[in-house]
Amino acid sequence: MSQRLRIAYFSPLPPARTGIADYSRELLPCLARLTDITLFVDESADVSEAISGEFPVHRTHAYARMRWGFDIALYQMGNSSYHGAMYDALRHYPGLTVLHDYGLHHFISDQTIAQNRFAAYVREMGYALGPAGIELACQVRDGQRQLPFFEAPLNDRLLQLSLGVLVHSDYVRQQLLAQKVPCPVEIVAAPIASYPAVSRRAQLDWPADAVIFGSFGQVWREKQIEAALRAFARVREVAPQARYLIVGDWAAGGCDLPALIAESGIADFVYCTGQVPDLADFVSWIATADVVVNLRAPTVGETSATALRALVGSRSLIVYDHGWYAELPDEICLKVAPLDDEALLAAMLKLGTDAALRNTMGQRGREYATQVHAPQRAAQVYVDFIQRILANLSPGHPDVPS
Amino acid sequence: MTTPPPDPLDQLRAMVTLQEQGFRSQVPLIGPLIARFRELWNGVATKWYVRPLIQQQNAINQQQVALLSAQVAGLRDVVSRLAVDEARLHHQAVRQQDHDEWLIDLDHEQVSLTRSQAEFAVRLIQVERLLLEIEQRLARLEPIPGADSEGS
């Protein structure tokens, strides 16, 4: 096709406090150089002026009557409540789906059970798992078992509807191939932009030689902050100048962080910022840490924007060795076996006591992230993939009946 | 063939009426005389005091047995109705499962149709773009007949 692609782009957008809004903020300028983009957002969502000044923005419900004006709909789909309206649109008008999380059980339960629509949850479980899924859902309703968040990804409907799926890791791609999804699946390295960041170290009143460990983003149970703080308490026995920085909202994640810190006896050596106002502030705090401890277990196949921002910011990084994280090159981060406290302690001690290693790793990480995860590179993968989907569906293609 | 266990209710029915017992004596020769004497003496007390009590107790027993019989009959009826309901429930559960499977199949079919519809929509849009492109090219190649004369 010689003309520019016209894309209907569905995504949460800034100021929404979700990683996918930031993802779109960083991808859109590059994608807009190659295609014509119209944005579609939830009925009640705000859109920052920086975005609405650059792109036409419409409410999701308007897409039904506008859809003939676009070559394809593109859905940025994640596992949070920000994706409710777009999921409804996707169910009626499928297109290209960018799957940010392999598992969508949290999202589905939020859209069904949390809204007193248990029958809709039963339907999704039945769709994915057959009659056994219905039985399982009934057991959940009767309180006989917990929601199977990690056992049932509940992504089947979305995958079977989509004309193509973009994912951010081979880990997720392999799972989709095992599910025999009926459409092309392609990997795109998650785009990450580099921002000027100023370390906030001076604000902290900590010793000049303090090695600062840090964890960033919303503090959920899966982020394993408890394991990180346990290991930190032991690191201090060897490196008493070590400090820990926690940046992000902890109240919403159901974690009593102050109590946890007090119990560990490290209250004087840990600083929690709470929720920070914007991305600029967030990256500045990342720049403040020497070692970013970015754990997640279990994983739902997510890509961590925090890990990528740490790499772009030349920070040394510790992750669990599974999911997308396992695909990061060994020379840019330390990977430890999931939930292995001793391995985590060893990694923290290694980076906490070796400034040269931190610097080397940080520089390599920055080189890797700025090359592989460059937004313009991701934008080109998007365009190539869309064109491939359209070519497969075009009149004259051998798969298309005449 | 094994004999069925005795029905406790029948056993109870057999015992419902209290019987006055006759007096006997094992004493040789004068035994019948003693028994006769006791019977006469007992007749005085039984006639006026014990016999009404026996009659009252018999009436109570008969009522109790009648009540129990009615309850047992009721219970038997409930049990047989439960068996029917249970069979019906089982049948319903099987039908419900068939229904669930049918709905799941329909759901999958609907998804497949929606996807096909989306594919056709994409193709249609591409064809429209192609046609528009062709029209534009044609317009550039061939001026519309009479367009010049109208314009001049």
XYZ file of C-alpha atoms in Angstrom:
554
model
C 0.000 0.000 0.000
C 1.503 3.280 -1.074
C -0.635 5.532 1.132
C 0.031 6.165 4.802
C -1.663 3.823 7.208
C -4.642 5.253 9.093
C -4.705 3.820 12.587
C -7.432 3.995 15.224
C -5.313 3.836 18.375
C -6.934 2.695 21.655
C -4.932 3.177 24.824
C -4.974 4.734 28.252
C -3.134 8.038 27.943
C -1.438 10.464 30.322
C -2.344 11.586 32.915
C -3.696 8.078 33.596
C -1.390 6.470 36.147
C -0.561 3.305 34.289
C 2.596 2.174 32.560
C 0.709 1.718 29.286
C -0.214 5.411 29.207
C 3.503 6.257 29.448
C 4.263 3.592 26.844
C 1.861 5.250 24.401
C 3.215 8.700 25.220
C 6.672 7.506 24.165
C 5.597 5.491 21.137
C 3.055 7.873 19.609
C 5.411 10.611 18.345
C 7.491 8.028 16.472
C 4.474 6.136 15.161
C 2.940 9.403 14.000
C 5.942 10.038 11.754
C 5.047 6.873 9.837
C 1.243 6.734 10.054
C -1.878 8.851 10.574
C -3.121 8.300 14.099
C -6.485 8.997 15.708
C -6.742 8.329 19.421
C -9.699 6.696 21.172
C -10.021 6.873 24.948
C -12.523 5.869 27.642
C -15.586 8.032 28.106
C -14.414 9.489 31.397
C -10.665 9.647 30.745
C -8.720 12.889 30.803
C -6.100 13.414 28.127
C -3.126 15.681 28.678
C -2.925 18.759 26.475
C 0.462 17.646 25.198
C -1.297 14.708 23.559
C -4.637 16.229 22.609
C -2.759 19.106 20.967
C -0.927 16.696 18.690
C -3.567 14.092 17.820
C -7.286 13.926 17.143
C -8.879 12.362 20.239
C -12.319 10.714 20.368
C -14.287 8.747 22.905
C -14.325 4.986 22.405
C -18.052 4.804 21.627
C -17.503 7.043 18.580
C -15.400 4.401 16.854
C -18.433 2.366 15.694
C -19.526 5.074 13.253
C -16.004 6.220 12.373
C -14.437 2.828 11.781
C -14.628 2.861 7.985
C -12.123 5.685 7.940
C -9.279 3.555 9.347
C -7.145 0.772 7.944
C -6.949 -0.967 11.293
C -7.794 -0.600 14.974
C -4.887 -0.970 17.370
C -5.587 -1.893 20.987
C -2.992 -1.453 23.756
C -4.302 -4.128 26.113
C -3.171 -4.547 29.697
C -4.332 -6.159 32.905
C -5.896 -3.169 34.662
C -9.246 -1.421 34.835
C -8.028 1.270 32.394
C -8.814 -1.079 29.496
C -12.536 -1.681 30.084
C -14.040 0.409 27.289
C -11.437 -0.596 24.739
C -12.045 -4.271 25.511
C -15.702 -3.775 24.662
C -14.683 -2.087 21.400
C -12.242 -4.894 20.664
C -14.987 -7.472 21.163
C -17.084 -5.810 18.482
C -14.401 -4.518 16.130
C -11.237 -6.588 16.448
C -7.943 -5.394 15.069
C -4.302 -5.526 16.074
C -3.814 -6.196 19.782
C -0.682 -5.283 21.673
C -0.700 -7.659 24.633
C 1.168 -6.060 27.539
C 0.413 -8.862 30.001
C -0.022 -12.491 29.067
C -2.591 -13.057 31.784
C -5.725 -10.889 31.962
C -7.497 -12.529 34.897
C -7.172 -9.451 37.123
C -8.704 -7.325 34.386
C -11.548 -9.752 33.658
C -12.441 -10.171 37.331
C -12.361 -6.390 37.753
C -14.766 -5.960 34.823
C -17.123 -8.691 36.000
C -17.068 -9.748 39.659
C -16.112 -6.298 40.949
C -19.088 -4.862 39.057
C -21.543 -7.463 40.381
C -21.599 -9.232 37.021
C -20.691 -12.700 38.162
C -22.489 -14.336 35.239
C -20.120 -12.522 32.891
C -17.169 -13.962 34.826
C -18.692 -17.441 34.562
C -19.039 -16.880 30.817
C -15.363 -15.934 30.454
C -14.252 -18.925 32.509
C -16.493 -21.169 30.418
C -15.149 -19.684 27.203
C -11.562 -20.302 28.263
C -11.805 -23.621 30.118
C -15.090 -25.187 29.012
C -17.586 -26.671 31.535
C -14.709 -27.178 34.002
C -14.225 -23.402 33.966
C -17.886 -22.849 34.829
C -17.543 -25.269 37.722
C -14.404 -23.471 38.887
C -16.166 -20.095 38.714
C -19.053 -21.458 40.797
C -16.584 -22.687 43.409
C -15.104 -19.187 43.528
C -18.591 -17.697 43.953
C -19.390 -20.132 46.777
C -16.164 -19.230 48.564
C -14.697 -22.717 48.137
C -11.570 -21.388 46.420
C -9.651 -18.215 45.563
C -9.698 -16.562 42.159
C -7.245 -18.501 39.959
C -5.392 -15.356 38.842
C -2.298 -17.131 37.667
C -3.752 -20.486 36.616
C -6.247 -19.156 34.062
C -4.968 -16.247 31.917
C -8.435 -15.571 30.435
C -6.911 -14.137 27.275
C -8.532 -16.654 24.911
C -11.389 -14.512 23.642
C -9.096 -11.594 22.910
C -6.559 -13.782 21.114
C -9.159 -15.521 18.987
C -10.662 -12.196 17.961
C -7.442 -10.394 17.101
C -6.200 -10.057 13.524
C -2.638 -9.899 14.812
C -0.918 -9.788 18.206
C 2.180 -7.876 19.205
C 3.974 -8.961 22.367
C 7.108 -7.767 24.126
C 8.900 -11.013 24.860
C 9.620 -14.419 23.459
C 8.297 -15.784 26.760
C 4.789 -14.550 25.918
C 5.106 -15.383 22.230
C 5.892 -19.018 23.029
C 2.859 -19.238 25.292
C 0.639 -17.809 22.571
C 2.008 -20.232 20.012
C 1.302 -23.081 22.436
C -2.276 -21.774 22.642
C -2.464 -21.980 18.833
C -3.715 -18.435 18.325
C -5.273 -18.067 14.878
C -3.334 -14.954 13.858
C 0.238 -13.752 13.337
C 2.203 -13.039 16.521
C 5.230 -10.739 16.483
C 7.646 -9.484 19.115
C 8.311 -5.792 19.499
C 10.834 -4.529 22.031
C 8.907 -2.277 24.409
C 9.765 1.338 23.577
C 11.402 3.409 26.260
C 12.432 7.029 25.983
C 15.325 8.677 27.719
C 14.520 11.627 29.968
C 16.850 14.101 31.597
C 16.976 13.028 35.232
C 18.542 14.692 38.236
C 19.478 12.577 41.238
C 17.577 13.495 44.421
C 20.371 12.184 46.605
C 21.008 15.551 48.232
C 17.410 15.603 49.517
C 17.872 12.436 51.508
C 20.419 13.482 54.116
C 22.171 10.159 53.773
C 25.966 9.631 53.991
C 27.887 10.517 50.828
C 29.188 6.948 50.530
C 25.778 5.323 51.033
C 24.953 2.704 48.431
C 21.300 3.252 47.643
C 19.096 0.306 46.701
C 15.696 1.170 45.307
C 12.356 -0.351 44.302
C 9.990 1.622 42.105
C 6.355 1.630 41.056
C 3.212 0.532 42.845
C 4.005 -1.781 45.729
C 1.968 -4.924 45.084
C 2.431 -8.211 46.878
C 3.861 -9.662 43.635
C 6.670 -7.075 43.720
C 8.201 -9.056 46.612
C 9.243 -5.954 48.524
C 9.226 -8.018 51.712
C 11.928 -10.328 50.327
C 13.949 -7.321 49.162
C 13.788 -5.663 52.598
C 14.680 -8.914 54.357
C 17.758 -9.205 52.166
C 18.552 -5.506 52.686
C 18.540 -5.950 56.473
C 21.207 -8.631 56.017
C 23.163 -6.525 53.502
C 23.493 -3.857 56.187
C 25.358 -6.293 58.394
C 28.133 -6.254 55.770
C 27.617 -2.775 54.349
C 26.168 -0.594 57.114
C 26.177 2.470 54.869
C 23.538 0.885 52.597
C 20.144 2.561 52.316
C 16.837 1.610 50.680
C 14.532 3.839 48.674
C 10.916 2.889 47.912
C 9.199 5.061 45.319
C 5.533 4.514 44.571
C 2.119 4.074 46.064
C 1.915 1.270 48.578
C -1.534 1.852 50.066
C -3.398 0.719 46.949
C -1.399 -2.485 46.736
C -2.670 -3.840 50.046
C 0.803 -3.819 51.625
C 1.396 -2.314 55.073
C 4.819 -0.979 54.204
C 5.494 1.063 57.382
C 4.704 -1.960 59.570
C 6.903 -4.163 57.414
C 9.830 -1.750 57.681
C 9.361 -1.310 61.426
C 9.272 -5.079 61.968
C 12.507 -5.483 60.013
C 14.249 -2.970 62.305
C 15.475 -0.883 59.379
C 13.199 2.138 59.664
C 16.145 4.558 59.954
C 17.668 3.328 56.730
C 14.648 3.224 54.437
C 12.904 6.152 52.775
C 9.452 5.873 51.158
C 8.332 8.692 48.889
C 4.775 7.415 48.361
C 3.159 8.196 45.035
C 5.174 10.678 42.966
C 3.452 13.351 40.867
C 4.741 12.560 37.397
C 7.108 10.597 35.205
C 9.864 13.234 35.398
C 9.873 12.891 39.169
C 9.797 9.111 38.891
C 12.874 8.922 36.644
C 14.720 11.357 38.887
C 14.167 9.029 41.824
C 15.411 6.121 39.702
C 18.531 8.183 38.989
C 18.965 8.505 42.761
C 19.398 4.765 43.285
C 22.654 2.915 42.692
C 20.979 -0.484 42.431
C 17.410 -1.004 41.258
C 15.811 -4.100 42.765
C 12.960 -4.918 40.413
C 11.320 -8.166 41.500
C 8.069 -9.721 40.397
C 6.738 -13.165 41.244
C 4.641 -14.657 39.964
C 4.899 -12.998 36.578
C 1.948 -12.585 34.233
C 4.317 -12.146 31.303
C 4.553 -8.409 31.787
C 7.376 -6.183 30.588
C 8.668 -3.877 33.284
C 8.915 -0.237 32.254
C 10.698 0.411 35.554
C 13.420 -2.076 34.632
C 13.805 -0.410 31.237
C 13.926 3.062 32.782
C 16.611 1.827 35.150
C 18.632 0.547 32.191
C 18.192 3.764 30.203
C 19.225 5.642 33.334
C 22.477 3.597 33.587
C 21.382 1.991 36.863
C 22.520 -1.480 37.822
C 19.588 -3.843 38.051
C 18.502 -6.999 39.878
C 15.583 -9.057 38.543
C 14.105 -12.507 38.997
C 15.211 -14.942 36.330
C 11.862 -15.727 34.690
C 9.390 -14.401 32.129
C 10.493 -11.374 30.125
C 13.228 -10.602 32.661
C 15.067 -13.817 31.762
C 15.476 -12.495 28.211
C 17.537 -9.492 29.303
C 21.217 -9.979 28.426
C 23.293 -11.300 31.322
C 25.818 -8.476 31.093
C 23.269 -5.719 31.851
C 21.667 -7.051 35.034
C 21.918 -9.678 37.730
C 19.240 -12.357 37.499
C 18.375 -14.435 40.526
C 16.148 -17.478 40.888
C 12.591 -16.389 41.739
C 11.841 -16.279 45.480
C 15.381 -17.434 46.364
C 16.262 -15.156 49.296
C 19.889 -16.308 49.482
C 20.469 -15.655 45.769
C 18.885 -12.232 46.150
C 21.108 -11.436 49.121
C 24.193 -12.530 47.169
C 23.237 -10.321 44.208
C 22.577 -7.303 46.446
C 25.877 -7.811 48.242
C 27.721 -8.169 44.950
C 26.380 -4.925 43.509
C 26.296 -3.155 46.854
C 30.020 -3.639 47.412
C 31.380 -3.289 43.866
C 31.105 0.229 42.435
C 33.065 -0.693 39.295
C 30.623 -3.500 38.490
C 27.694 -1.153 39.026
C 29.151 1.360 36.596
C 30.026 -1.193 33.932
C 26.650 -2.824 34.158
C 24.900 0.537 34.106
C 26.724 1.673 30.956
C 26.050 -1.596 29.151
C 22.435 -1.438 30.199
C 22.048 2.051 28.813
C 23.630 1.083 25.481
C 21.357 -1.941 25.214
C 18.153 -0.125 26.132
C 18.741 2.912 23.935
C 19.432 0.699 20.932
C 17.027 -2.216 21.304
C 14.185 -0.342 22.996
C 14.334 2.861 20.975
C 10.764 4.117 20.319
C 11.491 4.772 16.622
C 12.581 1.160 16.242
C 9.397 -0.071 17.922
C 7.309 2.195 15.686
C 8.860 0.642 12.585
C 8.068 -2.873 13.880
C 4.452 -1.771 14.417
C 4.165 -0.458 10.862
C 5.818 -3.497 9.276
C 3.566 -5.819 11.226
C 0.385 -3.935 10.344
C 1.352 -3.957 6.693
C 1.966 -7.679 6.878
C -1.480 -8.252 8.398
C -3.128 -6.093 5.748
C -1.200 -7.812 2.973
C -2.368 -11.203 4.253
C -5.958 -9.959 4.151
C -5.706 -8.019 0.900
C -7.715 -8.954 -2.191
C -5.488 -11.044 -4.434
C -3.677 -12.708 -1.524
C -3.710 -16.511 -1.972
C -5.488 -16.942 1.383
C -8.344 -14.691 0.350
C -11.165 -16.361 -1.604
C -11.938 -14.608 -4.891
C -34.289 -65.674 49.828
C -33.866 -63.660 53.025
C -36.838 -62.647 55.125
C -37.209 -58.894 55.543
C -36.563 -57.525 59.053
C -39.740 -57.152 61.125
C -41.416 -53.775 60.868
C -40.963 -52.016 64.250
C -44.333 -50.365 63.802
C -46.058 -53.780 63.471
C -44.234 -54.904 66.606
C -45.529 -51.843 68.411
C -49.087 -52.479 67.151
C -48.978 -56.007 68.635
C -48.180 -54.526 72.055
C -50.621 -51.658 72.000
C -53.316 -53.220 74.326
C -52.403 -53.968 77.928
C -53.805 -57.363 79.084
C -54.871 -58.238 82.625
C -53.059 -61.354 83.770
C -54.831 -64.250 85.566
C -53.425 -65.542 88.913
C -51.826 -68.983 89.174
C -50.311 -70.876 92.119
C -47.866 -73.788 92.070
C -48.806 -74.884 95.644
C -50.050 -78.486 95.570
C -53.683 -79.192 96.442
C -54.642 -75.753 97.757
C -53.004 -73.856 94.822
C -56.258 -73.271 92.881
C -57.852 -72.074 96.055
C -55.089 -69.565 96.639
C -55.319 -68.358 93.046
C -59.066 -67.958 93.321
C -58.694 -65.995 96.534
C -56.118 -63.661 95.023
C -58.263 -63.157 91.971
C -61.247 -62.212 94.112
C -59.159 -59.847 96.210
C -57.508 -58.344 93.158
C -60.909 -57.891 91.526
C -61.781 -55.362 94.179
C -58.696 -53.169 93.411
C -58.619 -53.789 89.629
C -62.228 -53.123 89.008
C -62.235 -49.702 90.642
C -58.709 -48.465 90.228
C -56.342 -50.367 87.827
C -58.819 -51.193 85.029
C -59.620 -47.512 84.242
C -55.876 -46.820 84.171
C -55.344 -49.724 81.741
C -58.155 -48.448 79.539
C -56.699 -44.932 79.562
C -53.233 -46.283 78.756
C -54.652 -48.413 75.937
C -56.348 -45.373 74.454
C -53.060 -43.424 74.650
C -51.146 -46.300 73.089
C -53.605 -46.593 70.239
C -53.395 -42.881 69.580
C -49.583 -42.933 69.649
C -49.435 -45.857 67.248
C -51.938 -44.184 64.932
C -49.856 -41.008 65.028
C -46.620 -42.867 64.434
C -48.207 -44.809 61.578
C -49.305 -41.574 59.952
C -45.834 -40.072 60.372
C -44.112 -43.130 58.979
C -46.483 -43.132 56.004
C -45.718 -39.420 55.516
C -41.986 -40.036 55.717
C -42.223 -42.864 53.207
C -44.045 -40.517 50.883
C -41.362 -37.843 51.330
C -38.610 -40.376 50.674
C -40.237 -41.579 47.486
C -40.822 -37.971 46.352
C -37.166 -37.155 47.175
C -36.067 -40.029 44.986
C -38.172 -38.666 42.156
C -36.781 -35.143 42.726
C -33.249 -36.473 42.868
C -33.704 -38.232 39.549
C -35.200 -35.053 38.140
C -32.300 -32.969 39.512
C -29.779 -35.321 37.984
C -31.602 -35.043 34.692
C -31.594 -31.231 35.031
C -27.860 -31.204 35.835
C -27.144 -33.218 32.709
C -29.317 -30.882 30.671
C -27.635 -27.842 32.306
C -24.233 -29.185 31.338
C -25.439 -29.783 27.774
C -26.804 -26.263 27.795
C -23.490 -24.850 29.111
C -21.541 -26.676 26.428
C -23.962 -25.453 23.796
C -23.605 -21.838 25.025
C -19.821 -22.139 25.075
C -19.891 -23.437 21.501
C -22.150 -20.564 20.485
C -19.813 -18.102 22.185
C -16.851 -19.503 20.254
C -18.843 -19.396 17.049
C -19.777 -15.782 17.685
C -16.135 -14.878 18.250
C -15.160 -16.617 15.048
C -17.890 -14.749 13.123
C -16.869 -11.410 14.638
C -13.296 -12.060 13.594
C -14.344 -12.969 10.047
C -16.444 -9.828 9.933
C -13.431 -7.784 11.008
C -11.290 -9.391 8.315
C -13.888 -8.557 5.681
C -14.142 -5.000 6.975
C -10.381 -4.582 6.638
C -10.494 -5.978 3.094
C -13.406 -3.746 2.165
C -11.577 -0.678 3.418
C -8.524 -1.672 1.424
C -10.596 -2.164 -1.717
C -12.170 1.249 -1.200
C -8.754 2.843 -0.845
C -7.590 1.044 -3.941
C -10.611 2.214 -5.911
C -10.100 5.772 -4.757
C -6.469 5.585 -5.803
C -7.457 4.224 -9.230
C -10.066 6.951 -9.653
C -7.493 9.605 -8.786
C -5.011 8.153 -11.265
C -7.641 7.956 -13.948
C -8.663 11.522 -13.253
C -5.060 12.608 -13.732
C -4.720 10.611 -16.976
C -8.041 11.374 -18.685
C -9.782 14.737 -18.405
C -13.552 14.300 -18.091
C -15.143 14.791 -21.564
C -16.639 18.232 -21.931
C -14.995 19.497 -18.774
C -12.861 21.994 -20.758
C -15.717 23.377 -22.796
C -17.796 23.891 -19.648
C -14.910 25.669 -17.978
C -14.120 27.982 -20.923
